[in-house]
Short mmCIF file of C-alpha atoms in Angstrom, two decimals:
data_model
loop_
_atom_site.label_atom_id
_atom_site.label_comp_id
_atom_site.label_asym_id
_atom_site.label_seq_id
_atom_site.Cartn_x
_atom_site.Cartn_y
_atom_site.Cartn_z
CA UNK A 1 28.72 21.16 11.34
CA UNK A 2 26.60 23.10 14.07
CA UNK A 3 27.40 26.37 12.33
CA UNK A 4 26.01 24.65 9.09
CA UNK A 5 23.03 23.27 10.45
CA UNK A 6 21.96 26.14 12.07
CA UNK A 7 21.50 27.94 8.62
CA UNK A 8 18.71 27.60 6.03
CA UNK A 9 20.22 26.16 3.24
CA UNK A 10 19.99 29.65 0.90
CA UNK A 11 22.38 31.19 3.57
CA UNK A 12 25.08 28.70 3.06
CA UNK A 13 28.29 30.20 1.54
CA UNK A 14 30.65 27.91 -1.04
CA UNK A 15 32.47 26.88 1.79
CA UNK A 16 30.31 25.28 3.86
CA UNK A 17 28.80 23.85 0.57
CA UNK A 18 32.14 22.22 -0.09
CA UNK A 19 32.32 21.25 3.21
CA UNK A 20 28.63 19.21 2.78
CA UNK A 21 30.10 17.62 -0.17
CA UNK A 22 33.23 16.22 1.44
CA UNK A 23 31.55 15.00 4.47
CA UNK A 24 29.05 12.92 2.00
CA UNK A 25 31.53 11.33 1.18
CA UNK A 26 32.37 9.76 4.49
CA UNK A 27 31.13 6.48 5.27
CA UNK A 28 30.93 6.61 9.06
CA UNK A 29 27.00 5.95 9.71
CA UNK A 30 26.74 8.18 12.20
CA UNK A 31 27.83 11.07 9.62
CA UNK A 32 25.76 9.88 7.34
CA UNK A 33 22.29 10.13 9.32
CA UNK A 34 23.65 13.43 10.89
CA UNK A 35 23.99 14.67 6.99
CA UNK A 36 20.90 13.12 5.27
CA UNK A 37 18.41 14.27 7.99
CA UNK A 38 19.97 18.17 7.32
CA UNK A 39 19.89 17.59 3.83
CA UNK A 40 16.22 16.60 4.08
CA UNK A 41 15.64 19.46 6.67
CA UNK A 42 16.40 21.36 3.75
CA UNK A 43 13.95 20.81 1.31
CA UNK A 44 13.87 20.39 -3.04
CA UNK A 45 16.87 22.91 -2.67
CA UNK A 46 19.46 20.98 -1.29
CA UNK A 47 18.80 18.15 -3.83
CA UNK A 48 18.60 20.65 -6.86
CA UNK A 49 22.27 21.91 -5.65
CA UNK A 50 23.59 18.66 -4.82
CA UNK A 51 22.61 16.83 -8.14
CA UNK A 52 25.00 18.68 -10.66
CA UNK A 53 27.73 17.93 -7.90
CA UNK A 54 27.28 14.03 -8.19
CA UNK A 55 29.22 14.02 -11.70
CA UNK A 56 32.91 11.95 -10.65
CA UNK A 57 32.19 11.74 -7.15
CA UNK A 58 31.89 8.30 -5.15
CA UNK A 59 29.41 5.84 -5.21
CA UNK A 60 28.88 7.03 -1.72
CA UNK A 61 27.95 10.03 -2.06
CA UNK A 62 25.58 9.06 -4.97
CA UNK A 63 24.03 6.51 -2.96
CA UNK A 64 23.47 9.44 -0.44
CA UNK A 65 21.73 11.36 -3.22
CA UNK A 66 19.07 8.57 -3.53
CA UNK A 67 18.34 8.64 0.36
CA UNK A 68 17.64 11.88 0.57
CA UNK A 69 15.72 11.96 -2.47
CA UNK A 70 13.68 9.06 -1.30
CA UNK A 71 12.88 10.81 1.90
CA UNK A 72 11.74 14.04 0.38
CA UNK A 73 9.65 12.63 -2.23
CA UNK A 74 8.10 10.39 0.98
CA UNK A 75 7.13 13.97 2.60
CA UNK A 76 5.83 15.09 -0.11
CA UNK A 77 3.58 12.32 -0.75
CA UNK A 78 2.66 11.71 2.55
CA UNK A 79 1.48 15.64 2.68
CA UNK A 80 -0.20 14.77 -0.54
CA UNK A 81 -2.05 11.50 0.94
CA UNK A 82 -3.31 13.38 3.94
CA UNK A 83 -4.66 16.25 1.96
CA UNK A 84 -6.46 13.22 -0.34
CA UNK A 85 -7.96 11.59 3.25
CA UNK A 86 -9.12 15.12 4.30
CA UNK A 87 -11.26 15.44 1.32
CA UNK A 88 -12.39 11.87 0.66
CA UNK A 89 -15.81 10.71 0.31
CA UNK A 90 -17.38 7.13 0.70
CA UNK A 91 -17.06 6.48 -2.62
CA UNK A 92 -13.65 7.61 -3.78
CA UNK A 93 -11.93 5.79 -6.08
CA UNK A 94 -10.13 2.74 -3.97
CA UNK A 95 -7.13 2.43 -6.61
CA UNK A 96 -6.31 6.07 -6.47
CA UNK A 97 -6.25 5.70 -2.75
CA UNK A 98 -4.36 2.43 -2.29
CA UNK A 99 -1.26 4.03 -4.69
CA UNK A 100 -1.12 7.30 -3.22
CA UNK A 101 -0.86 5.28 -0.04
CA UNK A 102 1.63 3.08 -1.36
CA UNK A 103 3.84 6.05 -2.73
CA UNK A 104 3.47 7.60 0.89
CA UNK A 105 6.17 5.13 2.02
CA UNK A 106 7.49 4.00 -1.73
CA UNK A 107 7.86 7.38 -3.14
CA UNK A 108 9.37 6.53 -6.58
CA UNK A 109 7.04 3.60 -7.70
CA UNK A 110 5.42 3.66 -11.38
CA UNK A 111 1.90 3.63 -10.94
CA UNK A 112 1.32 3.48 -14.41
CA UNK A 113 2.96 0.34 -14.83
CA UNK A 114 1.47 -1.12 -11.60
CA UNK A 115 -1.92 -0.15 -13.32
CA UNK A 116 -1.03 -1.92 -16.94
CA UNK A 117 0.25 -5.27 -14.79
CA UNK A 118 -3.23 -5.39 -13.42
CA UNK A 119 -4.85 -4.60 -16.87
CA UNK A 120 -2.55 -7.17 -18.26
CA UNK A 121 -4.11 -9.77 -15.33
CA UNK A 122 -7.86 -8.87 -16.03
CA UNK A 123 -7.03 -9.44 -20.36
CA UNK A 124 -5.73 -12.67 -19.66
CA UNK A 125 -8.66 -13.88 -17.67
CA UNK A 126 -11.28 -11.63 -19.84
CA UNK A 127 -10.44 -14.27 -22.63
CA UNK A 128 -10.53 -17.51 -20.65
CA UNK A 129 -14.09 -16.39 -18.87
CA UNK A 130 -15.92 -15.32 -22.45
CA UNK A 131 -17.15 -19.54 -22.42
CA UNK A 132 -18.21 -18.95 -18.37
CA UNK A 133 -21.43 -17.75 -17.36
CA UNK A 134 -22.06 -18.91 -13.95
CA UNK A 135 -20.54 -17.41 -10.75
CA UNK A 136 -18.82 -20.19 -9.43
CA UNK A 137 -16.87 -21.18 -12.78
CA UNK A 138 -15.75 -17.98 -13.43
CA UNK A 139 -14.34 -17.76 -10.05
CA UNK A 140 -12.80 -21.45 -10.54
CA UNK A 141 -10.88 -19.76 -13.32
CA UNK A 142 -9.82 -16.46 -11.70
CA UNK A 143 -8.51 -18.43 -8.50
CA UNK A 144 -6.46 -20.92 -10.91
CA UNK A 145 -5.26 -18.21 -12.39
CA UNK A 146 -4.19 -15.77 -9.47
CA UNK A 147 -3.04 -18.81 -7.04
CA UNK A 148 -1.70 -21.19 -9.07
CA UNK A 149 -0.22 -19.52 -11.53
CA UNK A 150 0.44 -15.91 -10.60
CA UNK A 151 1.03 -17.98 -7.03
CA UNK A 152 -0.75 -15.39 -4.98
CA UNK A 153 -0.57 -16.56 -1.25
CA UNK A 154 -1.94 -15.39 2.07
CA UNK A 155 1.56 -14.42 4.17
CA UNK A 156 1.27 -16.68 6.84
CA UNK A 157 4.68 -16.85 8.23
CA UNK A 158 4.96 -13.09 8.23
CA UNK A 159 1.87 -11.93 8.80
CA UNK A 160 2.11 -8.74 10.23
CA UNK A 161 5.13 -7.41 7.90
CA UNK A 162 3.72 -3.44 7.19
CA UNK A 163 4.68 -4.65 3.39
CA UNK A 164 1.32 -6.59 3.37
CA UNK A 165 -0.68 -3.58 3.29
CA UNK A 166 1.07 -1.68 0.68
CA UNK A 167 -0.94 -2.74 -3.20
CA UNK A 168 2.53 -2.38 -4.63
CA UNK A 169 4.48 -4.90 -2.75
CA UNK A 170 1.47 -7.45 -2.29
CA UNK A 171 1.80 -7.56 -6.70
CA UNK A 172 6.12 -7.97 -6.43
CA UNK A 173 6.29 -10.44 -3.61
CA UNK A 174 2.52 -11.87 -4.42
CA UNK A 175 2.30 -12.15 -0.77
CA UNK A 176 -0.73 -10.46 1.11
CA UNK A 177 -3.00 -10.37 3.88
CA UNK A 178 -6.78 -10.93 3.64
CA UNK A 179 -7.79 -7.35 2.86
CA UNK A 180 -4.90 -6.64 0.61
CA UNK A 181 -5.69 -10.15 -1.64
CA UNK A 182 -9.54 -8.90 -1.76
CA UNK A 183 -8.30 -5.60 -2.73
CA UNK A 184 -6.24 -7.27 -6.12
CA UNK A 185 -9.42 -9.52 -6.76
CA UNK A 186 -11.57 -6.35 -6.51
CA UNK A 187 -9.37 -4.74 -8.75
CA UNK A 188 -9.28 -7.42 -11.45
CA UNK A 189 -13.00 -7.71 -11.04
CA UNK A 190 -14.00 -4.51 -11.67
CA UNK A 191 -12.00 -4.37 -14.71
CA UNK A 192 -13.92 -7.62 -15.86
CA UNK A 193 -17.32 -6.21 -14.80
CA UNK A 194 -17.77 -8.49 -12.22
CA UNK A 195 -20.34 -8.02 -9.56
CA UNK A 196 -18.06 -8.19 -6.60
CA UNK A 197 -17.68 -6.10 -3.80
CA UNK A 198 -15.67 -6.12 -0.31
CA UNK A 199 -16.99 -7.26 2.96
CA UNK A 200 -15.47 -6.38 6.13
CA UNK A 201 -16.32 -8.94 8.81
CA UNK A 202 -14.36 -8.95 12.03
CA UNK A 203 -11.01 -10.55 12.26
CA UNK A 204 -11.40 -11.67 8.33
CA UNK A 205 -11.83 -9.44 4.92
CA UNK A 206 -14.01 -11.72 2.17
CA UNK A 207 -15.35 -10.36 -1.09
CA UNK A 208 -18.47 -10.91 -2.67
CA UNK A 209 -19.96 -12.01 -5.62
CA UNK A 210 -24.04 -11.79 -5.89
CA UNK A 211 -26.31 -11.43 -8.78
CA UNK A 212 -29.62 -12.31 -9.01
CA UNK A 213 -29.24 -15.86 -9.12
CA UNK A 214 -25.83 -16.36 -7.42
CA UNK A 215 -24.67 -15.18 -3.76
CA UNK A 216 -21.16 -16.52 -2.61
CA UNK A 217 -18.12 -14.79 -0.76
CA UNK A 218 -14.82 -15.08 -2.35
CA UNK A 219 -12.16 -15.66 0.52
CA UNK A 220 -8.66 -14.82 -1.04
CA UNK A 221 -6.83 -15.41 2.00
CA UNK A 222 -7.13 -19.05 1.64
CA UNK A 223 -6.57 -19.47 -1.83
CA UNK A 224 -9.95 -17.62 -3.38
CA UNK A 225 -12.37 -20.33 -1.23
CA UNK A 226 -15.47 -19.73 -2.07
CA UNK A 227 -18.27 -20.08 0.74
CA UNK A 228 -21.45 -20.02 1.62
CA UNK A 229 -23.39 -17.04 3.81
CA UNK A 230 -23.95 -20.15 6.36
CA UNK A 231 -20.28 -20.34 6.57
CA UNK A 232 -19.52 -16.97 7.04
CA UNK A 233 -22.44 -16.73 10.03
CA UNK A 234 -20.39 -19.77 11.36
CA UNK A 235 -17.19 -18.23 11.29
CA UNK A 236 -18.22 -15.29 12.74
CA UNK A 237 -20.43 -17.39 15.48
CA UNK A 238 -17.01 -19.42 16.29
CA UNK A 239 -14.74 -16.64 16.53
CA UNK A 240 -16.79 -14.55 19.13
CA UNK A 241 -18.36 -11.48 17.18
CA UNK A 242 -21.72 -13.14 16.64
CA UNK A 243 -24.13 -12.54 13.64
CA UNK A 244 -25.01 -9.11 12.21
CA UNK A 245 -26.44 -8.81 9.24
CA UNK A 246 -24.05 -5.88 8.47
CA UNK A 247 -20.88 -7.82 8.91
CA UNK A 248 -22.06 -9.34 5.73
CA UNK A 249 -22.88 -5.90 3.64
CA UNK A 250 -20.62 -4.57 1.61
CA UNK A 251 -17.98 -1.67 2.77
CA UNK A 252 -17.52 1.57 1.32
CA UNK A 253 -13.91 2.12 -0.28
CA UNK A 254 -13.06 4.91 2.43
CA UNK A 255 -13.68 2.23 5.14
CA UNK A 256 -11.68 -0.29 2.96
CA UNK A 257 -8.66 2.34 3.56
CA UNK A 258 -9.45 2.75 6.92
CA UNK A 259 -9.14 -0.71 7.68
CA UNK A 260 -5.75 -1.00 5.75
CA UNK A 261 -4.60 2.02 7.56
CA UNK A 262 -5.48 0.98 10.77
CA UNK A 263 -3.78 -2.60 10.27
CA UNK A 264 -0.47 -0.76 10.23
CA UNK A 265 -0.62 1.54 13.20
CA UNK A 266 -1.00 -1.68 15.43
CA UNK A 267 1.78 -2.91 13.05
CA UNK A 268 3.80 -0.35 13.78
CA UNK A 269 2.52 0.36 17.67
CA UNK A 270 3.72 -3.55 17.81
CA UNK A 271 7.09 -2.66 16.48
CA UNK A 272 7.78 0.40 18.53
CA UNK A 273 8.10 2.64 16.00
CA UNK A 274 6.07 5.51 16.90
CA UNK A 275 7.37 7.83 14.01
CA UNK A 276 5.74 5.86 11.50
CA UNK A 277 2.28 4.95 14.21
CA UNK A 278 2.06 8.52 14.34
CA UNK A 279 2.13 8.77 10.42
CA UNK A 280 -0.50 6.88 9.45
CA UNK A 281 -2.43 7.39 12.42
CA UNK A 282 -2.97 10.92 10.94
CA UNK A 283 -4.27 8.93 7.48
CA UNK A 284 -6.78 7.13 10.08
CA UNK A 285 -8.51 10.21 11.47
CA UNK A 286 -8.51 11.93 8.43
CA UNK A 287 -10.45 9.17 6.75
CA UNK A 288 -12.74 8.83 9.59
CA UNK A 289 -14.11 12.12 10.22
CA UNK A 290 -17.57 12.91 10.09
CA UNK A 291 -18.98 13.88 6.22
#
């Protein structure tokens, strides 16, 4: 194999091609992670050759095929996230953000169909809230809806699995943390026209819904509790950061992804794996540099 993997993969003749093949096949690990990482090494090429090879080979080999696949398509989407942090502004779109950071590390999710399960969410409730017009009802209804029946729930036991901060696995396993749950109640709300927006504080992410008559945060963590700005102060008084009137303002959606972002590099600095800390540490100072 050294003679192989010191080639590009254009350079390889049919025998060491064959030779590729046959060792795919093998089901020692160790072979396996020596011959995917090459494979990747070698770019779209090496997956464009080995596809019309997969026809009556093993499920090994085809199994293989997916890996690599998966990896390159979670280059090329993590390229393509980094080059969307470098030229984000304040107000970029959060949704397109959260699933290009999603398909960063789940490289062959449907966003489409992620998108029409959320439309689906906000047409269910659109209906039910037509007979609500006060805050605090309509947000009786939405929390019914997303918690007891959806069965949305803060991930307690696991809180800091990385799959809490990815939009596309907090929808499958309806499991999230605080920032993620805000994020799927700011979703459906802005598809309902609701007047809600995020709000940052330290150690907790609450949403908000204010209009001119009504001011209440929306904590989806617990279940969509609804609270009071005295509460919030309190909170924030108990747990040590003290009162500032901007811990109750409303963050941008580039400092939403920030925050996300930043939740899994400790995640990951926690879990040793500095491969993936280095990753999306690169998301985190793209998003933060100076506009």
């Amino acid at each position: 194999m050294t003679s192989v993997a010191l080639k590009n993969f254009a350079d390889l003749n049919a025998n060491e091609r064959t030779a590729l093949l046959t060792l795919l096949e093998d089901e020692d690990p160790a072979i396996q992670d020596l011959l995917v990482d090459q494979l990747v090494s070698y770019g779209p090429a090496a997956l464009e050759w080995l596809q019309p090879s997969l026809s009556g080979r093993s499920g090994v080999i085809r199994r293989r095929f997916e890996l690599i696949k998966e990896q390159l398509g979670r280059q090329e989407n993590d390229a393509s996230f980094l080059k969307f942090c470098i030229g984000s502004e304040s107000d970029m779109d959060l949704e397109d953000g959260l699933w290009r950071l999603a398909r960063s590390e789940f490289p062959s999710i449907s966003i489409d169909g992620y998108r029409a399960l959320i439309d689906s969410f906000a047409e269910v409730l659109k209906d039910r809230l037509d007979s609500v017009d006060d805050g605090e009802g309509r947000f009786a209804m939405i929390n019914h809806y997303l918690f007891d029946e959806l069965e949305f729930s803060g991930n307690e036991e696991n809180y800091y699995d990385p799959q809490n901060s990815y939009l596309n696995r907090v929808i499958d396993r309806r499991l999230g943390i605080p920032i993620t749950l805000s994020v799927v109640l700011l979703l459906i709300s802005d598809r309902l026209n609701l007047p809600v927006t995020g709000i940052g504080m330290p150690g907790h992410f609450l949403c908000r819904y204010q209009t001119s008559r009504e001011e209440f945060y929306i904590d989806a963590f617990n279940r969509g509790r609804l609270l009071s700005k005295a509460e919030c102060v309190r909170f924030l008084n108990e747990g040590g950061a003290g009162f500032k009137e901007e811990y109750l303002s409303p963050v941008s959606s580039r400092a939403i992804m920030i925050r996300i972002c930043r939740n899994l590099v400790q995640i990951h600095r926690q879990n040793e794996d500095a491969d993936m800390e280095e990753r999306i540490g690169r998301y985190v100072t793209a998003l933060s540099r100076k506009r």
